[in-house]
Amino acid sequence: MNAMKWSSKNISFFNVKLSLFAYVLITLFALLSFSSTFAAEEKLGNINNTVNQQLGIKSPATDLWRAVRQRKFDGSEGLSSTTQANSLGANELINVKGQEWRNFRMGQLVPYAAYLLVGVLLALVLFRLIRGKIKIKAGRSGKKILRFSPFQRFVHWSVAILFVVLGITGTLLTFGKSGLIPIIGSSAFGTIAGFGKLLHDYLGPVFGIMLLIMLFTFIKGNFANLTDMKWFLKGGGMFGNHASAGRYNGGEKAWFWLAILAGAVIVVSGVILDFPYFNQTRDDLQLSHLVHAVAGIALLAASFGHIFMGTVAMEGAYEAMKTGYCDENWAKEHHDLWYADLQKQGTTASSDADT
């Protein structure tokens, strides 16, 4: 009986921690292996160029295609090209922008993204070591207050699960080539990446729909006010000074709007990449890829803080979204203005903790 009780109370919490742990592993693998892999490729290219120059090796074919690549066939140099293909960009014999994009992605976008994600994780670890777990100062009251309805929890967890799957698959597609191929090999990575891309492409639009539902479900109470400014000035009460808050504090509101706005950018740019049937050019797709990646990495980094605060950092926070109820003393300490409003409305009728 005790084992069954433990499992029912902790399985969801374990899943959240497991997802965060997966984020950490994938990101660390990428960070450790990326620098050496890309540096090796760049060094090999430099060596080949240097050797050819020193030996005076000339390749007519190479020189020809280099000349073609460097010329413009848009009419500006009196040159033009034609083709029977009707797709955009088909009359461009060699598109150098693809290589430029690859160099930018592998040389700047991917490593800086890895540094950001690992930096945020290390900052959270440091915060936990310095601050410790945020306890309910008055202890648990044994009484609970309804905080989230079943529908609100359904919407939240639907968005959360989709976000975790998209976050893991997106991280895999961004860092996996450099981080996982040296470990599991090209064949295994190809299988995993192919399945991950399939999930990513099909679940992306579903995430967009659920994000819109979340907007209308939680928008009430999430508009900023003067109380939120005071909350931020006091550091959210993290280091001793009490910071008053309504139903949602300043940090929760900031996360809500970041998730909605950045999520919208991710969905729109993802749809452009998913459905290239609207005369998008290569430049359009590369720009969408850049916007999608930057917004995705930024939201993923911010989500680490949200998951951290809602699970292991603060006592009583996770159970509110898990069960829909929060402890009365937790409400008084972290959302005192909301609790006061409930008292005025006469809706703070508490139930036993086992309810």
Short mmCIF file of C-alpha atoms in Angstrom, two decimals:
data_model
loop_
_atom_site.label_atom_id
_atom_site.label_comp_id
_atom_site.label_asym_id
_atom_site.label_seq_id
_atom_site.Cartn_x
_atom_site.Cartn_y
_atom_site.Cartn_z
CA MET A 1 0.00 0.00 0.00
CA ASN A 2 2.80 2.42 0.89
CA ALA A 3 4.56 1.70 -2.39
CA MET A 4 1.39 2.33 -4.34
CA LYS A 5 0.77 5.56 -2.43
CA TRP A 6 4.30 6.77 -3.07
CA SER A 7 3.99 6.01 -6.75
CA SER A 8 0.73 7.88 -7.22
CA LYS A 9 2.06 10.99 -5.49
CA ASN A 10 5.46 11.09 -7.10
CA ILE A 11 5.26 9.62 -10.60
CA SER A 12 4.35 12.96 -12.26
CA PHE A 13 7.06 14.79 -10.31
CA PHE A 14 9.56 12.13 -11.35
CA ASN A 15 8.60 12.59 -15.00
CA VAL A 16 9.21 16.35 -14.78
CA LYS A 17 12.62 15.81 -13.19
CA LEU A 18 13.45 13.18 -15.82
CA SER A 19 12.62 15.61 -18.64
CA LEU A 20 14.84 18.29 -17.10
CA PHE A 21 17.60 15.71 -16.67
CA ALA A 22 17.28 14.78 -20.35
CA TYR A 23 17.71 18.45 -21.29
CA VAL A 24 20.90 18.58 -19.21
CA LEU A 25 22.41 15.45 -20.73
CA ILE A 26 21.73 16.41 -24.35
CA THR A 27 23.06 19.93 -23.87
CA LEU A 28 26.20 18.82 -22.05
CA PHE A 29 26.97 16.20 -24.70
CA ALA A 30 26.64 18.83 -27.40
CA LEU A 31 28.77 21.39 -25.61
CA LEU A 32 31.60 18.98 -24.88
CA SER A 33 31.80 17.49 -28.36
CA PHE A 34 30.84 20.39 -30.59
CA SER A 35 33.95 22.52 -30.14
CA SER A 36 36.34 19.70 -30.91
CA THR A 37 34.31 18.42 -33.89
CA PHE A 38 33.89 21.77 -35.61
CA ALA A 39 37.46 22.81 -34.84
CA ALA A 40 38.72 19.60 -36.44
CA GLU A 41 36.68 20.19 -39.60
CA GLU A 42 37.87 23.79 -39.88
CA LYS A 43 41.48 22.78 -39.28
CA LEU A 44 41.30 20.10 -41.97
CA GLY A 45 39.94 22.61 -44.49
CA ASN A 46 42.69 25.09 -43.67
CA ILE A 47 45.35 22.40 -44.03
CA ASN A 48 44.08 21.39 -47.48
CA ASN A 49 44.05 24.99 -48.67
CA THR A 50 47.53 25.62 -47.31
CA VAL A 51 48.99 22.48 -48.89
CA ASN A 52 47.49 23.29 -52.28
CA GLN A 53 48.86 26.82 -52.17
CA GLN A 54 52.33 25.72 -51.09
CA LEU A 55 52.56 23.02 -53.77
CA GLY A 56 51.14 25.31 -56.41
CA ILE A 57 48.50 22.76 -57.38
CA LYS A 58 46.03 24.05 -59.94
CA SER A 59 42.74 22.43 -60.74
CA PRO A 60 40.98 23.71 -63.86
CA ALA A 61 37.67 22.25 -62.71
CA THR A 62 37.97 23.89 -59.29
CA ASP A 63 38.95 27.21 -60.81
CA LEU A 64 36.02 27.02 -63.22
CA TRP A 65 33.39 26.41 -60.56
CA ARG A 66 34.97 28.98 -58.26
CA ALA A 67 34.63 31.54 -61.06
CA VAL A 68 31.01 30.52 -61.63
CA ARG A 69 30.28 30.79 -57.93
CA GLN A 70 31.75 34.27 -57.70
CA ARG A 71 29.88 35.69 -60.69
CA LYS A 72 26.40 37.14 -60.48
CA PHE A 73 23.81 35.96 -62.96
CA ASP A 74 21.12 38.46 -62.00
CA GLY A 75 21.91 40.81 -64.86
CA SER A 76 24.06 43.20 -62.82
CA GLU A 77 27.23 42.00 -64.58
CA GLY A 78 25.61 41.57 -67.97
CA LEU A 79 25.15 37.86 -67.32
CA SER A 80 21.96 35.86 -66.98
CA SER A 81 20.94 32.23 -66.80
CA THR A 82 17.83 30.30 -67.72
CA THR A 83 16.45 26.89 -66.85
CA GLN A 84 13.41 24.78 -67.65
CA ALA A 85 12.73 24.35 -63.93
CA ASN A 86 10.09 26.72 -62.58
CA SER A 87 11.01 26.73 -58.89
CA LEU A 88 12.40 29.83 -57.23
CA GLY A 89 16.17 30.05 -57.42
CA ALA A 90 16.43 27.22 -59.97
CA ASN A 91 18.32 29.46 -62.43
CA GLU A 92 21.10 30.04 -59.91
CA LEU A 93 23.82 27.56 -60.76
CA ILE A 94 25.65 27.72 -57.42
CA ASN A 95 24.00 29.24 -54.35
CA VAL A 96 26.76 30.29 -51.97
CA LYS A 97 24.30 31.46 -49.32
CA GLY A 98 23.69 27.88 -48.28
CA GLN A 99 27.33 27.46 -47.31
CA GLU A 100 27.33 30.86 -45.64
CA TRP A 101 24.31 29.80 -43.59
CA ARG A 102 25.97 26.51 -42.63
CA ASN A 103 29.10 28.33 -41.48
CA PHE A 104 27.03 30.74 -39.41
CA ARG A 105 24.91 27.97 -37.91
CA MET A 106 27.82 25.72 -36.96
CA GLY A 107 30.25 28.49 -36.05
CA GLN A 108 28.01 30.84 -34.07
CA LEU A 109 24.40 29.78 -33.59
CA VAL A 110 24.98 26.28 -32.25
CA PRO A 111 27.90 26.98 -29.87
CA TYR A 112 26.38 30.16 -28.41
CA ALA A 113 23.07 28.34 -27.90
CA ALA A 114 24.89 25.58 -26.03
CA TYR A 115 26.70 28.11 -23.85
CA LEU A 116 23.38 29.81 -23.00
CA LEU A 117 21.60 26.60 -22.03
CA VAL A 118 24.45 25.24 -19.94
CA GLY A 119 24.97 28.68 -18.36
CA VAL A 120 21.33 28.83 -17.25
CA LEU A 121 21.52 25.32 -15.79
CA LEU A 122 24.68 26.16 -13.87
CA ALA A 123 23.08 29.37 -12.58
CA LEU A 124 20.10 27.39 -11.27
CA VAL A 125 22.40 24.92 -9.55
CA LEU A 126 24.30 27.81 -7.98
CA PHE A 127 21.04 29.42 -6.85
CA ARG A 128 19.93 26.20 -5.18
CA LEU A 129 23.27 25.82 -3.40
CA ILE A 130 23.15 29.41 -2.09
CA ARG A 131 19.45 29.85 -1.40
CA GLY A 132 18.38 26.30 -0.69
CA LYS A 133 14.79 25.15 -1.01
CA ILE A 134 12.15 27.82 -0.45
CA LYS A 135 10.11 26.44 2.43
CA ILE A 136 6.68 27.43 3.67
CA LYS A 137 7.78 29.52 6.66
CA ALA A 138 4.66 28.88 8.74
CA GLY A 139 4.63 25.21 7.83
CA ARG A 140 1.77 23.40 6.19
CA SER A 141 -1.64 24.32 7.54
CA GLY A 142 -3.32 21.07 6.61
CA LYS A 143 -5.93 23.10 4.75
CA LYS A 144 -6.12 23.51 0.98
CA ILE A 145 -7.52 26.14 -1.36
CA LEU A 146 -8.63 25.56 -4.94
CA ARG A 147 -6.14 27.30 -7.24
CA PHE A 148 -6.57 25.70 -10.67
CA SER A 149 -9.62 24.05 -12.22
CA PRO A 150 -9.37 20.64 -13.95
CA PHE A 151 -9.62 22.35 -17.36
CA GLN A 152 -6.82 24.78 -16.49
CA ARG A 153 -4.60 21.90 -15.44
CA PHE A 154 -5.45 19.97 -18.60
CA VAL A 155 -4.44 22.94 -20.77
CA HIS A 156 -1.25 23.54 -18.78
CA TRP A 157 -0.07 19.93 -18.90
CA SER A 158 -1.00 19.55 -22.57
CA VAL A 159 1.16 22.55 -23.46
CA ALA A 160 3.90 21.41 -21.07
CA ILE A 161 4.11 17.88 -22.51
CA LEU A 162 4.14 19.17 -26.08
CA PHE A 163 6.81 21.72 -25.16
CA VAL A 164 9.02 19.07 -23.55
CA VAL A 165 8.77 16.78 -26.59
CA LEU A 166 9.45 19.67 -28.99
CA GLY A 167 12.26 20.92 -26.76
CA ILE A 168 14.00 17.55 -26.66
CA THR A 169 13.60 16.88 -30.39
CA GLY A 170 14.64 20.44 -31.26
CA THR A 171 17.71 20.15 -29.06
CA LEU A 172 18.50 16.81 -30.68
CA LEU A 173 18.27 18.28 -34.18
CA THR A 174 20.33 21.34 -33.21
CA PHE A 175 23.15 19.73 -31.25
CA GLY A 176 22.87 16.03 -32.06
CA LYS A 177 25.11 15.92 -35.13
CA SER A 178 28.11 17.15 -33.22
CA GLY A 179 27.13 15.79 -29.82
CA LEU A 180 25.74 12.31 -30.49
CA ILE A 181 27.31 11.00 -33.71
CA PRO A 182 30.74 10.58 -32.03
CA ILE A 183 28.99 8.55 -29.29
CA ILE A 184 26.31 6.45 -31.01
CA GLY A 185 27.42 6.60 -34.64
CA SER A 186 25.87 8.02 -37.80
CA SER A 187 23.43 5.18 -38.43
CA ALA A 188 21.85 5.25 -34.97
CA PHE A 189 21.75 9.03 -34.96
CA GLY A 190 20.09 9.06 -38.38
CA THR A 191 17.30 6.81 -37.09
CA ILE A 192 16.80 8.84 -33.92
CA ALA A 193 16.99 12.19 -35.71
CA GLY A 194 14.56 11.05 -38.40
CA PHE A 195 11.98 10.01 -35.82
CA GLY A 196 12.65 13.17 -33.80
CA LYS A 197 12.13 15.39 -36.85
CA LEU A 198 8.88 13.60 -37.63
CA LEU A 199 7.60 14.26 -34.12
CA HIS A 200 8.83 17.85 -34.23
CA ASP A 201 7.15 18.62 -37.55
CA TYR A 202 3.77 17.10 -36.71
CA LEU A 203 3.48 18.19 -33.08
CA GLY A 204 4.50 21.79 -33.84
CA PRO A 205 1.10 22.86 -35.24
CA VAL A 206 -0.66 21.05 -32.36
CA PHE A 207 1.47 23.06 -29.94
CA GLY A 208 0.34 26.23 -31.72
CA ILE A 209 -3.32 25.33 -31.22
CA MET A 210 -2.83 24.51 -27.54
CA LEU A 211 -0.83 27.71 -27.07
CA LEU A 212 -3.80 29.72 -28.33
CA ILE A 213 -6.11 27.87 -25.95
CA MET A 214 -3.69 28.57 -23.09
CA LEU A 215 -3.74 32.28 -23.93
CA PHE A 216 -7.49 32.55 -23.42
CA THR A 217 -7.47 30.16 -20.45
CA PHE A 218 -4.91 32.04 -18.35
CA ILE A 219 -5.00 35.60 -19.67
CA LYS A 220 -7.25 36.77 -16.82
CA GLY A 221 -5.01 37.97 -14.01
CA ASN A 222 -1.86 37.98 -16.13
CA PHE A 223 -1.80 41.66 -17.04
CA ALA A 224 1.03 43.63 -15.41
CA ASN A 225 0.40 46.20 -12.68
CA LEU A 226 2.31 48.26 -10.12
CA THR A 227 2.39 45.36 -7.69
CA ASP A 228 4.47 43.39 -10.17
CA MET A 229 7.02 46.19 -10.39
CA LYS A 230 7.38 46.15 -6.60
CA TRP A 231 7.66 42.36 -6.73
CA PHE A 232 10.60 42.56 -9.14
CA LEU A 233 12.29 45.31 -7.12
CA LYS A 234 12.19 43.01 -4.09
CA GLY A 235 13.59 40.11 -6.08
CA GLY A 236 10.36 38.22 -5.76
CA GLY A 237 10.98 37.80 -2.04
CA MET A 238 13.66 35.21 -2.78
CA PHE A 239 16.14 36.56 -0.28
CA GLY A 240 14.06 37.48 2.73
CA ASN A 241 12.03 40.58 1.87
CA HIS A 242 8.35 39.73 1.48
CA ALA A 243 6.96 40.58 -1.95
CA SER A 244 3.20 40.82 -2.24
CA ALA A 245 1.49 39.25 -5.23
CA GLY A 246 -1.97 38.66 -6.61
CA ARG A 247 -3.16 35.46 -8.23
CA TYR A 248 0.02 35.47 -10.33
CA ASN A 249 3.26 37.18 -9.35
CA GLY A 250 5.49 39.24 -11.65
CA GLY A 251 7.67 36.28 -12.54
CA GLU A 252 4.73 34.10 -13.49
CA LYS A 253 3.27 36.87 -15.64
CA ALA A 254 6.60 37.44 -17.37
CA TRP A 255 6.87 33.72 -18.12
CA PHE A 256 3.28 33.59 -19.39
CA TRP A 257 3.77 36.38 -21.92
CA LEU A 258 7.21 35.13 -22.93
CA ALA A 259 5.73 31.67 -23.57
CA ILE A 260 2.85 33.14 -25.58
CA LEU A 261 4.86 35.62 -27.68
CA ALA A 262 8.01 33.55 -28.21
CA GLY A 263 5.82 30.50 -28.72
CA ALA A 264 3.88 32.33 -31.44
CA VAL A 265 7.13 33.28 -33.19
CA ILE A 266 8.30 29.67 -33.00
CA VAL A 267 5.02 28.33 -34.38
CA VAL A 268 4.83 30.81 -37.29
CA SER A 269 8.47 30.31 -38.30
CA GLY A 270 8.03 26.55 -37.92
CA VAL A 271 4.98 26.52 -40.19
CA ILE A 272 6.99 28.40 -42.84
CA LEU A 273 9.66 25.70 -42.61
CA ASP A 274 7.13 22.86 -42.52
CA PHE A 275 5.12 23.99 -45.53
CA PRO A 276 7.38 25.56 -48.20
CA TYR A 277 4.50 25.92 -50.65
CA PHE A 278 4.01 29.68 -50.60
CA ASN A 279 6.86 30.73 -52.88
CA GLN A 280 9.33 30.98 -50.02
CA THR A 281 12.85 31.55 -51.28
CA ARG A 282 15.95 29.99 -49.79
CA ASP A 283 16.58 33.29 -48.02
CA ASP A 284 13.09 33.17 -46.52
CA LEU A 285 13.65 29.65 -45.21
CA GLN A 286 17.07 30.48 -43.79
CA LEU A 287 15.67 33.54 -42.03
CA SER A 288 12.79 31.47 -40.65
CA HIS A 289 15.28 28.86 -39.49
CA LEU A 290 17.30 31.51 -37.68
CA VAL A 291 14.24 33.08 -36.04
CA HIS A 292 12.89 29.64 -35.10
CA ALA A 293 16.19 28.59 -33.53
CA VAL A 294 16.81 31.82 -31.59
CA ALA A 295 13.27 32.01 -30.24
CA GLY A 296 13.27 28.30 -29.42
CA ILE A 297 16.59 28.39 -27.56
CA ALA A 298 15.56 31.52 -25.64
CA LEU A 299 12.24 29.98 -24.58
CA LEU A 300 13.93 26.70 -23.69
CA ALA A 301 16.46 28.50 -21.49
CA ALA A 302 13.67 30.43 -19.75
CA SER A 303 11.69 27.21 -19.28
CA PHE A 304 14.51 25.80 -17.16
CA GLY A 305 13.81 28.53 -14.62
CA HIS A 306 10.05 27.93 -14.74
CA ILE A 307 10.43 24.17 -14.29
CA PHE A 308 12.98 24.68 -11.54
CA MET A 309 10.81 27.08 -9.54
CA GLY A 310 7.70 24.99 -10.04
CA THR A 311 9.23 21.69 -8.94
CA VAL A 312 12.36 21.43 -6.81
CA ALA A 313 12.92 25.05 -5.77
CA MET A 314 9.73 25.95 -3.89
CA GLU A 315 7.79 23.85 -1.44
CA GLY A 316 4.11 23.58 -2.31
CA ALA A 317 4.32 25.02 -5.83
CA TYR A 318 4.19 21.80 -7.86
CA GLU A 319 1.20 20.34 -6.03
CA ALA A 320 -0.95 23.33 -7.02
CA MET A 321 -0.74 22.41 -10.69
CA LYS A 322 -0.69 18.68 -10.00
CA THR A 323 -3.83 18.52 -7.83
CA GLY A 324 -5.39 21.93 -8.39
CA TYR A 325 -5.13 22.80 -4.69
CA CYS A 326 -2.51 24.76 -2.75
CA ASP A 327 -1.82 24.89 0.96
CA GLU A 328 -3.45 27.82 2.74
CA ASN A 329 -0.19 29.01 4.30
CA TRP A 330 1.53 28.79 0.91
CA ALA A 331 -1.14 31.07 -0.54
CA LYS A 332 -0.74 33.56 2.33
CA GLU A 333 3.03 33.72 1.92
CA HIS A 334 3.38 33.81 -1.87
CA HIS A 335 0.06 35.23 -3.11
CA ASP A 336 -1.22 37.22 -0.17
CA LEU A 337 -3.26 39.70 -2.22
CA TRP A 338 -5.03 36.87 -4.01
CA TYR A 339 -5.72 35.16 -0.68
CA ALA A 340 -7.12 38.42 0.72
CA ASP A 341 -9.44 38.73 -2.30
CA LEU A 342 -10.67 35.19 -1.73
CA GLN A 343 -11.41 36.02 1.89
CA LYS A 344 -13.46 39.05 0.88
CA GLN A 345 -15.39 36.91 -1.57
CA GLY A 346 -15.88 34.21 1.03
CA THR A 347 -14.34 31.57 -1.22
CA THR A 348 -11.48 30.45 1.01
CA ALA A 349 -13.43 27.58 2.48
CA SER A 350 -10.62 25.14 3.20
CA SER A 351 -10.70 21.41 3.00
CA ASP A 352 -8.68 18.80 4.83
CA ALA A 353 -5.26 18.08 3.39
CA ASP A 354 -6.30 14.58 2.37
CA THR A 355 -9.14 15.86 0.19
#
